Short mmCIF file of C-alpha atoms in Angstrom, two decimals:
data_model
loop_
_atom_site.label_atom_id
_atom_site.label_comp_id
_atom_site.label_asym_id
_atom_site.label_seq_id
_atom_site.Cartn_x
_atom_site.Cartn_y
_atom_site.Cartn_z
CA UNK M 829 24.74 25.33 83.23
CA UNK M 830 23.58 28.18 86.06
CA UNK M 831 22.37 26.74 89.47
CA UNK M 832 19.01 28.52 90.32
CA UNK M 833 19.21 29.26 93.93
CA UNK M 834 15.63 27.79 95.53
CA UNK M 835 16.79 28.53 98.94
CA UNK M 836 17.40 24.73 99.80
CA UNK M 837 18.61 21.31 98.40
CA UNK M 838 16.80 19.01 97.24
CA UNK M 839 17.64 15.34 98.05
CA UNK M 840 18.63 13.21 95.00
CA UNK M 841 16.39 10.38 94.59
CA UNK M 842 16.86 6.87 94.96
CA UNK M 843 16.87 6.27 91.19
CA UNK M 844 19.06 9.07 89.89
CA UNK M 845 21.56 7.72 92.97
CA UNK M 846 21.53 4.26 91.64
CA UNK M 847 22.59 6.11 88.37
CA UNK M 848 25.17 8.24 89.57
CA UNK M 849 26.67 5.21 90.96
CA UNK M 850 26.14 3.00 87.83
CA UNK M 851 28.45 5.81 85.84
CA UNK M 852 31.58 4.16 88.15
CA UNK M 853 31.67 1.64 85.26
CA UNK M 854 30.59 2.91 82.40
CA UNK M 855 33.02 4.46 80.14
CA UNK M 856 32.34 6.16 76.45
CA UNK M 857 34.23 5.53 72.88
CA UNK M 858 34.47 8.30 69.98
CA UNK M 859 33.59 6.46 66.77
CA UNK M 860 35.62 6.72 63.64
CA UNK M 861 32.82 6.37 61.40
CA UNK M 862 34.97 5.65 58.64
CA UNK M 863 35.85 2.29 59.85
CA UNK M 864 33.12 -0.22 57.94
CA UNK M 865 34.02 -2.95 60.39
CA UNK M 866 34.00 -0.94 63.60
CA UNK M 867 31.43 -2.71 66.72
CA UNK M 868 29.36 -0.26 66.61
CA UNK M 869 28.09 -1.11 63.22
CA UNK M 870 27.63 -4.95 64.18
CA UNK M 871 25.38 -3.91 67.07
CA UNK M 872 23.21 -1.62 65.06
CA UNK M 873 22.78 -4.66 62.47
CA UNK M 874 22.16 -6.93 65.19
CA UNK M 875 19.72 -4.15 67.34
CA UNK M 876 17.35 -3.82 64.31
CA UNK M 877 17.61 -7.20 63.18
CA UNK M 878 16.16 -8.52 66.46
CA UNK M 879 12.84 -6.24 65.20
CA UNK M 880 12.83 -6.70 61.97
CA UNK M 881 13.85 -2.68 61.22
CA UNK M 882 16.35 -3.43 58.28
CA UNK M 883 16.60 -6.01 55.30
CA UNK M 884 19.69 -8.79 55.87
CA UNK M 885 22.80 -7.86 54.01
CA UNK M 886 25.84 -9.93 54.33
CA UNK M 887 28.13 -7.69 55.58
CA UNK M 888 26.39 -7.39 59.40
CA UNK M 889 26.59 -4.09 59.64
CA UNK M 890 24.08 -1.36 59.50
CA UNK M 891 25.39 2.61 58.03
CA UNK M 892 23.98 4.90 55.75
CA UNK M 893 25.48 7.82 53.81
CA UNK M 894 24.86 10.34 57.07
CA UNK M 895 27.68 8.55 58.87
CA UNK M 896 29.88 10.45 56.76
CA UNK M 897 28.21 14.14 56.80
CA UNK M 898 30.98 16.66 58.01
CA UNK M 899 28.15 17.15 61.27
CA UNK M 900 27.95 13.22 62.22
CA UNK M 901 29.30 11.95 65.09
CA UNK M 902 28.89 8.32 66.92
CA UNK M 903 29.98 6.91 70.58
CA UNK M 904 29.79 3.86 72.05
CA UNK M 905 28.85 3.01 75.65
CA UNK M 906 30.54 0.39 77.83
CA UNK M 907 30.05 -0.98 80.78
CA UNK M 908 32.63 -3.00 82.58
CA UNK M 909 35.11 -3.00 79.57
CA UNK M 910 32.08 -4.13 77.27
CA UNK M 911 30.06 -2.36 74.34
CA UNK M 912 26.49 -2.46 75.42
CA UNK M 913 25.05 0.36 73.32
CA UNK M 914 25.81 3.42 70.63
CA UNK M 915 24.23 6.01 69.31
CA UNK M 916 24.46 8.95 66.31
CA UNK M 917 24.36 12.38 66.80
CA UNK M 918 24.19 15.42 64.01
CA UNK M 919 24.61 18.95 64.64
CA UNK M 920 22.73 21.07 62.62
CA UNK M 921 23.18 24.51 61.64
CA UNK M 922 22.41 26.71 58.58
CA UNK M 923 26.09 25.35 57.33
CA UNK M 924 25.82 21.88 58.17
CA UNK M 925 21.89 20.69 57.28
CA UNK M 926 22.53 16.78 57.25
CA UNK M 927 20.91 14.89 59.75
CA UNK M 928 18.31 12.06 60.21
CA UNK M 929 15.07 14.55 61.06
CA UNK M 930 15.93 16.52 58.10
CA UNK M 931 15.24 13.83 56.02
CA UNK M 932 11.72 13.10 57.07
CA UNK M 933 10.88 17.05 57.97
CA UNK M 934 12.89 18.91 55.70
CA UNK M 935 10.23 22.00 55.61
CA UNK M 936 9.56 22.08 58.73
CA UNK M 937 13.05 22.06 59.80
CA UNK M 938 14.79 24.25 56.81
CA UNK M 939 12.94 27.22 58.29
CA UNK M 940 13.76 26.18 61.25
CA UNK M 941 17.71 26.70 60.22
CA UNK M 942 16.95 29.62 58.17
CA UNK M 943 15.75 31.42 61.27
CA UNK M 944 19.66 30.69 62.78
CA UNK M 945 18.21 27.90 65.07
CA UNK M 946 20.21 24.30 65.48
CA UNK M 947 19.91 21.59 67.13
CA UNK M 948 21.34 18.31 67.86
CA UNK M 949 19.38 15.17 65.98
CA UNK M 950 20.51 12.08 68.16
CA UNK M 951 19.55 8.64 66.37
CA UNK M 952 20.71 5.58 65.54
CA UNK M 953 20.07 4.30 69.42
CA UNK M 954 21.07 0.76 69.59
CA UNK M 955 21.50 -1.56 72.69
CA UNK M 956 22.90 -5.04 73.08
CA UNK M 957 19.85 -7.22 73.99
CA UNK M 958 21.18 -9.05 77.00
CA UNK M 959 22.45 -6.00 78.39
CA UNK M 960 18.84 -4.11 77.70
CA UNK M 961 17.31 -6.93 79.85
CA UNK M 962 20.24 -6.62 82.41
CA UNK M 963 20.00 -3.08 82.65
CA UNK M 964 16.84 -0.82 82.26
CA UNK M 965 18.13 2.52 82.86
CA UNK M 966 20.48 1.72 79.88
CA UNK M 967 18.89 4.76 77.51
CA UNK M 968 19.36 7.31 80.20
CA UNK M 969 23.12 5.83 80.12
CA UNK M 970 23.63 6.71 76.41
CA UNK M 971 21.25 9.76 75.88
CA UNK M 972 23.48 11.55 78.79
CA UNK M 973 25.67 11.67 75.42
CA UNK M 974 22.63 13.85 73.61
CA UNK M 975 22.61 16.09 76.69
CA UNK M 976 26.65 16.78 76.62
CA UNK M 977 26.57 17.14 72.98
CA UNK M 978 23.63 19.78 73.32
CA UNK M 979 25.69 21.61 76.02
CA UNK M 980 29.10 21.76 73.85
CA UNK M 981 27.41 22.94 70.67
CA UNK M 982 25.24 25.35 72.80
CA UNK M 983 22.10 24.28 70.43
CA UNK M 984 18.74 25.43 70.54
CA UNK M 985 16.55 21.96 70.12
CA UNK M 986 17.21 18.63 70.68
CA UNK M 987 15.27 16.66 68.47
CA UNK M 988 14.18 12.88 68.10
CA UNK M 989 12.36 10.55 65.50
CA UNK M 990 10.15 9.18 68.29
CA UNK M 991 8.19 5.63 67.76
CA UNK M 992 4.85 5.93 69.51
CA UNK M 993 6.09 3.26 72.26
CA UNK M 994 9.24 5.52 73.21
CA UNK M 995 7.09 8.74 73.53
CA UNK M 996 5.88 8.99 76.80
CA UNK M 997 9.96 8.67 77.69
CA UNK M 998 11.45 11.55 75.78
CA UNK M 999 8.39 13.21 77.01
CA UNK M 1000 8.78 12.96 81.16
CA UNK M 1001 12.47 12.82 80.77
CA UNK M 1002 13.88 15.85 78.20
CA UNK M 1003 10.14 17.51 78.41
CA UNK M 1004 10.01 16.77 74.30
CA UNK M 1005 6.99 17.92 72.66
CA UNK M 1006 5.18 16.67 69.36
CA UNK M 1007 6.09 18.92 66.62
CA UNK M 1008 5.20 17.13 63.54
CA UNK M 1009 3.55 14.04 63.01
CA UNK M 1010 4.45 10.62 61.49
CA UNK M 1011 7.25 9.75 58.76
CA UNK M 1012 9.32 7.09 57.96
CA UNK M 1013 13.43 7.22 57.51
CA UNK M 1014 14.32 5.45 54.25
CA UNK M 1015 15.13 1.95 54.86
CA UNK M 1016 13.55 1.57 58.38
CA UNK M 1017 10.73 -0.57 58.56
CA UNK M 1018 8.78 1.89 61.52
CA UNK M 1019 7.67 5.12 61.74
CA UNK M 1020 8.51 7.93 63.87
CA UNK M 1021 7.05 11.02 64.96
CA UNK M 1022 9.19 14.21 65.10
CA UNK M 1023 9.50 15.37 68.76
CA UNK M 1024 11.50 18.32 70.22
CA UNK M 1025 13.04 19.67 73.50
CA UNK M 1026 14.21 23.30 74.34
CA UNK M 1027 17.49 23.00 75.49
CA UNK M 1028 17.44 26.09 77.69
CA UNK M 1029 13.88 26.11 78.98
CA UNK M 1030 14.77 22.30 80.43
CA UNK M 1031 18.29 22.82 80.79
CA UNK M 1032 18.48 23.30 84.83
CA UNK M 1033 14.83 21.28 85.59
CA UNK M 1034 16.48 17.89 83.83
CA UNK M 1035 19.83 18.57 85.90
CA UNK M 1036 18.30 19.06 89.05
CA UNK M 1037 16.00 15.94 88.74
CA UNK M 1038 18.92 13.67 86.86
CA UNK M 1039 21.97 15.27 87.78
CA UNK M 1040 23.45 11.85 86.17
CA UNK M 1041 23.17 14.16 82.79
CA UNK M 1042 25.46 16.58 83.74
CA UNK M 1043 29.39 17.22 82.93
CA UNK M 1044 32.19 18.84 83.17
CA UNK M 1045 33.94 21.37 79.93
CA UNK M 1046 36.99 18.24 79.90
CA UNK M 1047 34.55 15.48 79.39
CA UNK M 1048 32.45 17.33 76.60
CA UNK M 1049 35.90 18.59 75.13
CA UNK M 1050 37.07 14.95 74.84
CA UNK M 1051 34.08 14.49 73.46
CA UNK M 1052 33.06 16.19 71.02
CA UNK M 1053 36.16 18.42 70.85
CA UNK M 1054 38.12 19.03 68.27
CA UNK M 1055 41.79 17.11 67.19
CA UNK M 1056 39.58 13.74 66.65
CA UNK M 1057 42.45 11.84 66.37
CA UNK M 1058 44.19 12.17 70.10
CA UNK M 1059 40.74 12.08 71.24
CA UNK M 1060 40.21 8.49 69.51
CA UNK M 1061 43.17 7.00 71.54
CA UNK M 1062 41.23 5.42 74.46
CA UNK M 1063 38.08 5.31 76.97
CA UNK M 1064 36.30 8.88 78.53
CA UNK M 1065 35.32 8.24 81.54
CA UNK M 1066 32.30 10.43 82.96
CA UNK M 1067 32.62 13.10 85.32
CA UNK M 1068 28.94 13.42 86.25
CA UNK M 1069 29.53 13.31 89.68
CA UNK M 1070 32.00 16.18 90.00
CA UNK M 1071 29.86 18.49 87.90
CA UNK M 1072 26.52 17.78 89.96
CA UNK M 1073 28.96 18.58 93.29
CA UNK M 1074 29.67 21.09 91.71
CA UNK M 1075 26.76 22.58 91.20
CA UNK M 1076 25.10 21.41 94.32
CA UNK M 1077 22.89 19.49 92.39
CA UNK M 1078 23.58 16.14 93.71
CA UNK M 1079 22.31 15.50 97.64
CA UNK M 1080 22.07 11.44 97.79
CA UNK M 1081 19.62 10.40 100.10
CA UNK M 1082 21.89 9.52 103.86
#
């Protein structure tokens, strides 16, 4: 991620602060995704039971067959030593076409991957309830996964199944724009609307207004890097921080 000299720093505001300092005690999990009983299935279940978004089933878990797509991969967010939220990411390429937007916009987004374009389809965003209340900048906490994953894979879009109430977010965040209008994944009990950001025509504006997004090559590695298994082994903590100083992206207010 380039710096763009503008001749001068511009201070960090209060709210991306706050963030930067919330990251002290939030760590991040790789998923197996094999695992039927793993915690991040429970909270899914329990996320989208609270709004009616999936029929009961006994076992408490929520998964579908794109957990297991060679292009899936899942994380879990804790703060303090506790799971508070997950979510799903796919990377799609003209090898690998599985992911949760493809199934609602498969036209629209097979030419898309015909032309050599990919992108990274996050979804599956699910929060413990008394931790949503606790904490409000919780989504910026787990989508800072979205914006590692879309600097590892280098992809072209990042693209969300929006509900209407979530919109004007992914829009003065990640600059997302409409792209297609409503669907519905099968078995969810809302619709969406297909919305899209550029990674590198809002690559440098998001990072200089939420440095909080931003990483170093080790954290994405143990990421999203290769040799799942030793990377399964225990917590990644996030190196925001050091990136954004980096950078010179990150001037707290004195």
């Amino acid at each position: 991620m380039a710096k763009v000299d503008s001749g001068q720093q511009t201070t960090t505001s209060r709210f991306a602060t706050s963030l930067m300092d919330m990251l002290e005690r939030v760590e991040y999990r790789r998923v197996r995704l094999d695992e039927q009983f793993d915690p991040v299935y429970r909270l899914r279940y329990q996320a989208y039971r609270r709004e009616d978004g999936i029929a009961i089933n006994t076992d408490g878990i929520a998964r579908d067959h794109l957990d297991f797509t060679p292009n899936a991969m899942c994380h879990g967010v804790y703060i303090d030593g506790v799971l508070v939220s997950s979510i799903r990411l796919h990377f799609a390429t003209a090898e690998h076409r599985h992911s949760p937007c493809m199934r609602m916009y498969p036209g629209l987004l097979t030419a898309m991957l015909d032309a050599g374009k990919t992108y990274i389809d996050p979804s599956r965003f699910t929060a413990d309830r008394e931790a949503t209340l606790a904490i409000p900048a919780l989504p910026f906490l787990t989508l800072r996964i979205a914006a590692m994953a879309c600097e590892y894979y280098n992809a072209d879009y990042c693209l969300s199944g929006v509900r209407d109430e979530h919109a004007a977010f992914y829009k003065r965040v990640f600059g997302s724009t409409e792209i297609a209008g409503y669907s519905q994944y099968p078995g969810m009990n809302f619709p969406v609307k297909l919305y899209a950001a550029d990674v590198s025509d809002i690559r440098n504006r998001v990072a200089d207004r939420f440095p909080f997004f931003m990483s170093t090559p080790q954290e994405r590695n143990a990421m999203f890097g290769p040799d799942p298994d030793a990377h399964y082994l225990g917590l990644i903590q996030p190196t925001a921080r050091q990136a954004a100083l980096a950078e010179e992206r990150f001037v707290p207010a004195q």
